[in-house]
Coordinates of C-alpha atoms and ligand atoms in Angstrom, one line a residue:
M1 CA 24.0 -54.9 -3.5
F2 CA 25.3 -51.3 -3.7
H3 CA 27.9 -52.0 -6.4
S4 CA 25.9 -50.1 -9.0
V5 CA 25.8 -46.9 -6.9
E6 CA 27.6 -44.1 -8.7
Q7 CA 29.8 -41.5 -7.1
S8 CA 28.0 -38.2 -6.7
P9 CA 29.9 -35.3 -8.4
G10 CA 29.5 -33.4 -5.1
D11 CA 27.7 -30.2 -4.3
P12 CA 29.2 -27.1 -6.1
I13 CA 29.3 -25.1 -2.9
L14 CA 29.9 -27.7 -0.1
S15 CA 32.7 -29.4 -2.1
L16 CA 34.6 -26.2 -2.3
V17 CA 34.3 -25.8 1.5
E18 CA 35.9 -29.3 1.8
D19 CA 38.7 -28.3 -0.6
F20 CA 39.2 -25.1 1.4
K21 CA 39.6 -27.0 4.6
R22 CA 42.2 -29.3 3.1
D23 CA 44.2 -26.3 1.6
K24 CA 47.3 -25.9 3.8
R25 CA 48.2 -22.3 2.6
A26 CA 48.1 -19.8 5.5
E27 CA 47.0 -16.9 3.2
K28 CA 43.9 -18.8 1.8
V29 CA 40.6 -16.9 1.8
N30 CA 37.1 -18.5 1.7
L31 CA 34.7 -16.4 -0.3
S32 CA 32.7 -19.5 -1.5
I33 CA 30.0 -20.5 0.9
G34 CA 27.5 -18.0 2.3
L35 CA 28.7 -17.5 5.8
Y36 CA 28.9 -14.1 7.5
Y37 CA 32.3 -13.5 9.0
D38 CA 33.1 -10.5 11.2
E39 CA 36.0 -8.0 10.8
A40 CA 38.3 -10.5 12.6
G41 CA 37.5 -13.2 10.1
Q42 CA 35.4 -15.2 12.5
V43 CA 31.8 -16.5 12.2
P44 CA 30.4 -14.6 15.2
Q45 CA 28.2 -15.7 18.0
L46 CA 25.7 -12.9 18.4
A47 CA 25.5 -11.1 21.8
C48 CA 21.7 -11.6 21.8
I49 CA 22.1 -15.3 21.4
R50 CA 24.7 -15.5 24.2
K51 CA 22.2 -13.8 26.5
A52 CA 19.5 -16.2 25.3
Y53 CA 21.8 -19.1 26.2
E54 CA 22.3 -17.6 29.7
R55 CA 18.5 -17.7 30.2
L56 CA 18.4 -21.3 29.0
A57 CA 21.3 -22.4 31.2
N58 CA 19.1 -23.4 34.2
T59 CA 17.2 -25.9 32.1
W60 CA 20.2 -28.1 31.0
D61 CA 19.4 -30.9 33.5
K62 CA 15.9 -31.5 32.3
P63 CA 15.1 -33.9 29.5
E64 CA 14.1 -32.4 26.1
L65 CA 10.8 -33.8 24.9
Y66 CA 9.7 -33.8 21.3
L67 CA 8.3 -30.5 20.0
P68 CA 5.0 -30.7 18.2
M69 CA 5.2 -31.4 14.5
E70 CA 4.6 -27.7 13.7
G71 CA 7.3 -26.5 16.2
L72 CA 7.3 -24.2 19.2
A73 CA 4.1 -22.1 19.3
S74 CA 5.6 -18.8 20.6
Y75 CA 8.4 -19.0 18.1
R76 CA 6.0 -19.5 15.3
Q77 CA 4.0 -16.4 16.4
A78 CA 7.2 -14.3 16.8
V79 CA 8.2 -15.3 13.2
Q80 CA 4.9 -14.1 11.8
H81 CA 5.3 -10.8 13.6
M82 CA 8.8 -10.4 12.3
L83 CA 7.9 -11.3 8.7
F84 CA 4.6 -9.6 8.2
G85 CA 4.5 -7.1 11.1
E86 CA 2.6 -7.3 14.3
E87 CA -0.2 -5.1 12.9
S88 CA -0.6 -7.1 9.7
E89 CA -4.2 -7.8 8.9
A90 CA -3.3 -11.3 7.8
V91 CA -1.6 -12.1 11.1
K92 CA -4.5 -10.7 13.1
A93 CA -7.0 -12.6 11.0
G94 CA -5.1 -15.9 11.7
R95 CA -4.9 -16.6 8.0
I96 CA -1.2 -17.5 7.9
A97 CA -0.1 -21.1 8.6
T98 CA 3.5 -21.1 9.9
V99 CA 5.6 -24.2 10.8
Q100 CA 9.0 -24.2 12.3
T101 CA 11.5 -25.9 10.0
L102 CA 15.1 -27.2 9.7
G103 CA 16.5 -23.9 8.4
G104 CA 15.5 -22.4 5.1
S105 CA 16.2 -25.7 3.3
G106 CA 13.7 -27.5 5.5
A107 CA 11.1 -24.9 4.7
L108 CA 11.7 -25.3 1.0
K109 CA 11.4 -29.0 1.3
I110 CA 8.2 -29.0 3.3
G111 CA 6.7 -26.3 0.9
A112 CA 7.7 -28.3 -2.1
D113 CA 6.3 -31.6 -0.8
F114 CA 3.1 -29.9 0.3
L115 CA 2.6 -28.2 -3.1
H116 CA 3.4 -31.2 -5.1
R117 CA 0.9 -33.3 -3.2
Y118 CA -1.9 -30.9 -3.8
F119 CA -0.9 -29.5 -7.2
P120 CA 0.9 -32.4 -8.9
Q121 CA 0.4 -30.7 -12.3
A122 CA 2.2 -27.5 -11.3
D123 CA 5.8 -26.9 -12.5
L124 CA 8.4 -24.7 -10.7
W125 CA 10.0 -21.6 -12.2
V126 CA 13.2 -20.3 -10.8
S127 CA 15.4 -17.3 -11.7
R128 CA 18.3 -17.8 -14.1
P129 CA 20.5 -18.3 -12.1
T130 CA 19.4 -19.3 -8.7
W131 CA 20.8 -21.1 -5.6
E132 CA 21.4 -24.6 -7.0
N133 CA 19.6 -26.3 -4.1
H134 CA 16.3 -24.7 -5.1
I135 CA 16.3 -26.8 -8.2
A136 CA 17.6 -29.9 -6.3
I137 CA 15.0 -29.7 -3.6
F138 CA 12.0 -29.1 -5.9
A139 CA 13.1 -31.7 -8.4
G140 CA 13.6 -34.1 -5.5
A141 CA 10.0 -33.4 -4.5
G142 CA 8.8 -34.4 -8.0
F143 CA 8.6 -31.0 -9.7
T144 CA 9.6 -30.3 -13.3
T145 CA 11.7 -27.1 -13.1
H146 CA 12.2 -24.3 -15.5
E147 CA 14.0 -21.0 -15.5
Y148 CA 12.8 -17.4 -16.1
P149 CA 15.3 -14.8 -17.3
Y150 CA 16.6 -12.7 -14.4
F151 CA 20.3 -11.7 -14.2
D152 CA 21.7 -9.5 -16.9
P153 CA 25.5 -10.1 -16.9
K154 CA 26.0 -7.0 -19.0
T155 CA 24.6 -4.6 -16.3
G156 CA 25.0 -6.8 -13.3
G157 CA 21.3 -6.0 -12.6
V158 CA 18.0 -7.6 -13.3
D159 CA 16.6 -7.9 -16.9
F160 CA 13.2 -7.0 -15.6
E161 CA 11.6 -6.8 -19.1
A162 CA 12.7 -10.3 -20.1
M163 CA 11.6 -11.6 -16.7
C164 CA 8.1 -10.2 -17.0
A165 CA 7.8 -11.3 -20.6
C166 CA 8.5 -14.9 -19.5
I167 CA 6.2 -14.7 -16.5
R168 CA 3.4 -13.6 -18.8
Q169 CA 3.7 -16.9 -20.6
I170 CA 3.8 -19.2 -17.5
P171 CA 0.7 -21.5 -17.2
A172 CA -1.7 -20.6 -14.4
G173 CA -1.2 -22.6 -11.3
D174 CA 2.6 -23.0 -11.7
V175 CA 4.9 -22.0 -8.8
V176 CA 7.3 -19.1 -9.2
L177 CA 10.2 -19.0 -6.8
L178 CA 11.4 -15.4 -6.0
H179 CA 14.1 -13.9 -3.8
P180 CA 12.6 -11.0 -1.8
C181 CA 16.1 -9.6 -1.1
C182 CA 19.9 -10.3 -1.4
H183 CA 19.5 -12.6 -4.4
N184 CA 21.6 -15.7 -4.2
P185 CA 23.9 -16.0 -6.2
T186 CA 23.9 -12.6 -8.0
G187 CA 23.1 -9.9 -5.4
A188 CA 20.8 -8.3 -8.1
D189 CA 17.5 -7.4 -6.4
L190 CA 14.2 -6.1 -7.7
S191 CA 13.4 -2.5 -6.6
E192 CA 10.1 -1.8 -4.8
A193 CA 8.7 -0.3 -8.0
Q194 CA 9.5 -3.5 -9.8
W195 CA 7.8 -5.6 -7.1
D196 CA 4.8 -3.3 -7.5
A197 CA 4.8 -4.0 -11.2
L198 CA 5.4 -7.8 -10.8
I199 CA 2.8 -8.5 -8.1
P200 CA -0.3 -7.7 -10.3
L201 CA 1.2 -9.7 -13.1
L202 CA 1.6 -12.8 -10.8
K203 CA -1.9 -12.3 -9.6
E204 CA -3.5 -11.8 -13.0
R205 CA -1.7 -15.0 -14.3
R206 CA -2.9 -16.9 -11.2
L207 CA 0.7 -18.0 -10.4
V208 CA 1.7 -19.3 -6.9
P209 CA 4.6 -17.1 -5.6
F210 CA 7.1 -18.9 -3.3
L211 CA 9.3 -16.3 -1.6
D212 CA 12.6 -17.6 -0.2
L213 CA 14.0 -15.2 2.4
A214 CA 17.4 -16.2 3.8
Y215 CA 19.0 -12.7 4.4
Q216 CA 16.4 -10.5 5.9
G217 CA 18.1 -7.4 7.2
L218 CA 21.4 -7.9 5.3
G219 CA 20.3 -6.0 2.2
S220 CA 18.7 -3.0 3.8
T221 CA 16.5 -2.8 6.9
L222 CA 14.5 -5.8 8.3
E223 CA 11.3 -4.1 7.0
A224 CA 12.5 -3.1 3.6
D225 CA 13.9 -6.6 2.9
V226 CA 10.5 -8.1 3.3
Y227 CA 8.7 -5.5 1.2
A228 CA 7.7 -8.1 -1.4
A229 CA 5.9 -10.3 1.1
R230 CA 4.0 -7.4 2.8
A231 CA 3.1 -6.0 -0.6
M232 CA 1.7 -9.4 -1.6
V233 CA -0.4 -9.5 1.6
K234 CA -1.7 -6.0 0.8
A235 CA -2.6 -7.1 -2.8
G236 CA -4.7 -9.9 -1.3
M237 CA -2.5 -12.7 -2.7
T238 CA -2.0 -16.2 -1.4
F239 CA 1.6 -17.4 -1.4
L240 CA 4.3 -19.2 0.5
L241 CA 7.3 -17.7 2.3
S242 CA 10.3 -19.7 3.5
N243 CA 12.7 -18.0 5.9
S244 CA 16.0 -19.0 7.3
F245 CA 17.7 -17.8 10.5
S246 CA 21.0 -19.4 9.7
K247 CA 22.8 -16.2 8.7
V248 CA 20.9 -13.4 10.5
F249 CA 21.1 -15.1 13.9
S250 CA 24.4 -16.9 13.0
L251 CA 22.7 -20.1 14.0
Y252 CA 23.8 -22.2 11.0
G253 CA 24.1 -25.6 12.8
D254 CA 20.9 -25.2 14.8
R255 CA 18.9 -25.6 11.6
I256 CA 16.2 -23.0 12.3
G257 CA 13.8 -21.4 10.0
A258 CA 10.1 -21.4 9.1
L259 CA 7.6 -21.9 6.3
S260 CA 4.5 -19.6 6.2
V261 CA 1.6 -20.1 3.9
V262 CA -0.6 -17.0 3.5
C263 CA -4.2 -18.2 2.9
Q264 CA -7.4 -16.4 2.0
D265 CA -9.0 -17.0 5.4
K266 CA -8.5 -18.6 8.8
E267 CA -10.4 -21.8 8.1
T268 CA -8.2 -22.5 5.1
A269 CA -5.0 -21.7 7.1
E270 CA -6.1 -24.2 9.7
R271 CA -6.5 -26.9 7.1
V272 CA -3.2 -26.0 5.4
L273 CA -1.5 -26.2 8.8
S274 CA -2.9 -29.7 9.4
Q275 CA -1.4 -30.7 6.0
L276 CA 2.0 -29.1 6.8
K277 CA 2.1 -31.1 10.0
V278 CA 1.5 -34.3 8.0
T279 CA 4.3 -33.3 5.7
V280 CA 6.7 -32.7 8.6
R281 CA 5.7 -36.0 10.2
R282 CA 6.5 -37.8 7.0
N283 CA 9.8 -36.2 6.6
Y284 CA 11.3 -36.0 10.1
S285 CA 8.4 -36.1 12.5
S286 CA 9.2 -33.0 14.5
P287 CA 11.8 -30.2 14.5
P288 CA 14.8 -29.7 16.9
V289 CA 14.3 -27.7 20.0
R290 CA 17.4 -25.5 20.6
G291 CA 17.3 -23.0 17.8
A292 CA 13.6 -22.3 18.2
Q293 CA 14.1 -21.7 22.0
L294 CA 17.0 -19.3 21.3
V295 CA 15.2 -17.3 18.6
N296 CA 12.0 -17.3 20.6
I297 CA 13.7 -15.8 23.7
V298 CA 15.3 -13.1 21.6
L299 CA 12.3 -12.1 19.5
N300 CA 9.9 -12.2 22.5
D301 CA 12.1 -9.9 24.7
K302 CA 12.0 -6.2 23.9
E303 CA 15.6 -5.6 25.0
L304 CA 17.1 -8.7 23.3
A305 CA 15.1 -8.0 20.1
R306 CA 16.5 -4.5 20.0
L307 CA 20.0 -5.8 20.5
W308 CA 19.4 -8.3 17.6
R309 CA 18.2 -5.6 15.3
E310 CA 21.3 -3.7 16.0
E311 CA 23.5 -6.7 15.4
V312 CA 21.8 -7.5 12.0
A313 CA 22.1 -3.9 11.0
A314 CA 25.8 -4.0 11.9
M315 CA 26.3 -7.1 9.8
G316 CA 24.6 -5.5 6.8
A317 CA 26.6 -2.3 7.2
R318 CA 29.9 -4.2 7.4
I319 CA 29.1 -6.0 4.1
R320 CA 28.3 -2.7 2.4
T321 CA 31.6 -1.2 3.6
M322 CA 33.4 -4.2 2.1
R323 CA 31.6 -3.7 -1.2
Q324 CA 32.7 -0.1 -1.1
S325 CA 36.3 -0.9 -0.4
L326 CA 36.5 -3.7 -3.0
H327 CA 35.0 -1.3 -5.5
T328 CA 37.4 1.5 -4.7
Q329 CA 40.5 -0.7 -4.7
L330 CA 39.7 -2.7 -7.8
S331 CA 38.8 0.5 -9.7
A332 CA 42.1 2.0 -8.7
R333 CA 44.0 -1.1 -9.9
L334 CA 42.0 -1.5 -13.1
P335 CA 40.9 2.0 -14.2
G336 CA 39.5 0.8 -17.5
Q337 CA 37.0 -1.6 -16.0
D338 CA 33.6 -0.8 -14.5
F339 CA 32.9 -2.3 -11.1
Q340 CA 29.9 -0.1 -10.3
Y341 CA 27.7 -3.3 -10.1
L342 CA 29.4 -4.2 -6.9
L343 CA 27.8 -1.2 -5.2
A344 CA 24.4 -1.8 -6.8
Q345 CA 24.2 -5.5 -5.8
R346 CA 23.0 -6.3 -2.3
G347 CA 23.5 -8.8 0.5
M348 CA 26.1 -11.4 0.9
F349 CA 26.9 -12.2 -2.7
S350 CA 28.0 -10.6 -5.9
M351 CA 28.2 -12.2 -9.3
M352 CA 31.6 -11.0 -10.6
K353 CA 32.4 -11.2 -14.3
L354 CA 34.7 -14.2 -14.0
T355 CA 34.8 -17.3 -16.0
P356 CA 35.1 -20.8 -14.4
A357 CA 38.8 -20.9 -15.6
Q358 CA 39.5 -17.5 -13.8
A359 CA 37.8 -18.8 -10.6
D360 CA 40.0 -21.9 -10.8
R361 CA 43.1 -19.7 -11.2
L362 CA 42.1 -17.6 -8.2
R363 CA 41.8 -20.7 -6.1
E364 CA 44.9 -22.6 -7.4
E365 CA 47.4 -19.7 -7.7
Y366 CA 46.1 -17.4 -5.0
G367 CA 44.2 -19.5 -2.5
V368 CA 41.1 -17.3 -3.1
Y369 CA 38.0 -19.5 -3.1
I370 CA 34.9 -18.3 -5.0
L371 CA 32.3 -20.4 -6.8
R372 CA 33.0 -21.4 -10.4
S373 CA 30.0 -19.4 -11.5
G374 CA 31.8 -16.2 -10.4
R375 CA 29.8 -15.8 -7.2
V376 CA 31.8 -14.1 -4.5
C377 CA 30.8 -13.9 -0.8
M378 CA 31.3 -10.3 0.2
A379 CA 30.7 -11.2 3.8
G380 CA 34.0 -13.1 3.9
L381 CA 36.0 -10.0 3.1
N382 CA 37.7 -7.9 5.8
E383 CA 40.3 -5.1 5.9
Q384 CA 43.1 -7.7 6.3
N385 CA 42.3 -10.1 3.5
L386 CA 41.1 -7.4 1.1
P387 CA 44.5 -6.4 -0.3
P388 CA 45.6 -10.0 -1.2
V389 CA 42.1 -10.6 -2.7
V390 CA 42.3 -7.4 -4.7
N391 CA 45.8 -8.4 -5.9
A392 CA 44.5 -11.8 -7.0
L393 CA 41.4 -10.4 -8.7
A394 CA 43.5 -7.7 -10.5
A395 CA 45.9 -10.3 -11.8
V396 CA 43.2 -12.6 -13.0
F397 CA 41.1 -9.7 -14.6
S398 CA 44.1 -8.2 -16.4
T399 CA 45.2 -11.4 -18.2
Ligands
LIG401 N1 17.6 -20.1 0.5 C1 18.6 -19.4 0.1 C2 18.4 -18.3 -1.0 C3 19.9 -19.5 0.6 O1 20.9 -18.8 0.2 C4 20.1 -20.5 1.7 C5 21.4 -20.6 2.2 O2 21.7 -21.1 3.2 C6 18.9 -21.3 2.0 C7 17.7 -21.1 1.4 C8 19.1 -22.4 3.0 O3 19.0 -21.9 4.3 P1 19.5 -22.9 5.5 O4 21.0 -22.8 5.5 O5 18.9 -22.2 6.7 O6 19.0 -24.2 5.2
LIG402 C1 25.3 -20.6 0.0 O1 24.7 -20.4 -1.0 O2 26.6 -20.6 0.0 C2 24.6 -20.8 1.3 O3 23.3 -20.6 1.1 C3 24.9 -22.1 2.0 C4 24.5 -23.3 1.3 O4 23.8 -24.1 1.9 O5 24.7 -23.4 0.1

């Protein structure tokens, strides 16, 4: 019966992680998948999460019932406060429908299914390039997908003119996926001034923005990294916002995130919420409990929330230090080459000017794993692995 099933070529990111695990070399360095490692090379458990676990400890002997389809109520409220601000007019008006999801991927899937059901004619537009799974998830939900120009390999920044020129041509009603901060895979972000120019354009063209936020607080501050969403609320736009807590709470395996749909009024938000619940029911019925409990405890406790903010800020600062060190050391080794873009790009990733063949060489000869697109996870660098990584990069860049 299953004889005709073809072998999948494998996911470009997750397959590399499998290869890395099989690699027996002691000096191997994993800069492929987007995981935050601390200075000791470990994926940390945050202190705020450890404390949240302590508070949960006295509940271990009770059975865990199903959460409602939309997830834990106090968690959903806390998420809205974190994303839009407690004083947000949209939050206070109750015009945002938020559901707890299985990480950011689950939020994208629920959003894609919901949109495709109500707007089957709408296509999806993503940046060139984007996180591969954006295309896979939306195509899987039935969308036709297209790309808008975004990354300029010459500058390592955004080709904003080309982006806007394309967006001006997109048919009304289509969905435009945007990264509010820490663009994956390039690290090239829009400035606040560029968001201010883009938002009226999206509004005038009657496009549906879908913001995908997986790294809030790792680019700049928690507030600055969500500038686009708050500016869209101020501009009176309706849009979707998926967010992931995998990286910023170091809760990858707990699969915790949320999808928020900002509507024009409370009545619409209630109807949208009812449909998001149906979408969840059809996909997996209800979300898991643990991650929501942990994030809920942290975000709803002043002291733990303060601790979390400090921990996220420290992660962001460590990544910036690594960018600086990589820039300094590579520039010293290869004085003729310009690595300024490493400093301008933000968040976990940088798109380095490396061909797939150079990426293969880094992996095969030096045990340095990066994506074949040239994407390097800056959060995997530390003072110890930096010198061998710089050696490997210098060798590959100079031949
Ligand atoms: N969106 C972006 C831009 C990402 O980089 C990621 C990576 O994990 C996700 C969504 C998925 O988030 P999660 O791992 O929580 O499913
Ligand atoms: C990545 O891009 O490496 C991360 O977002 C993890 C993933 O699921 O791909």
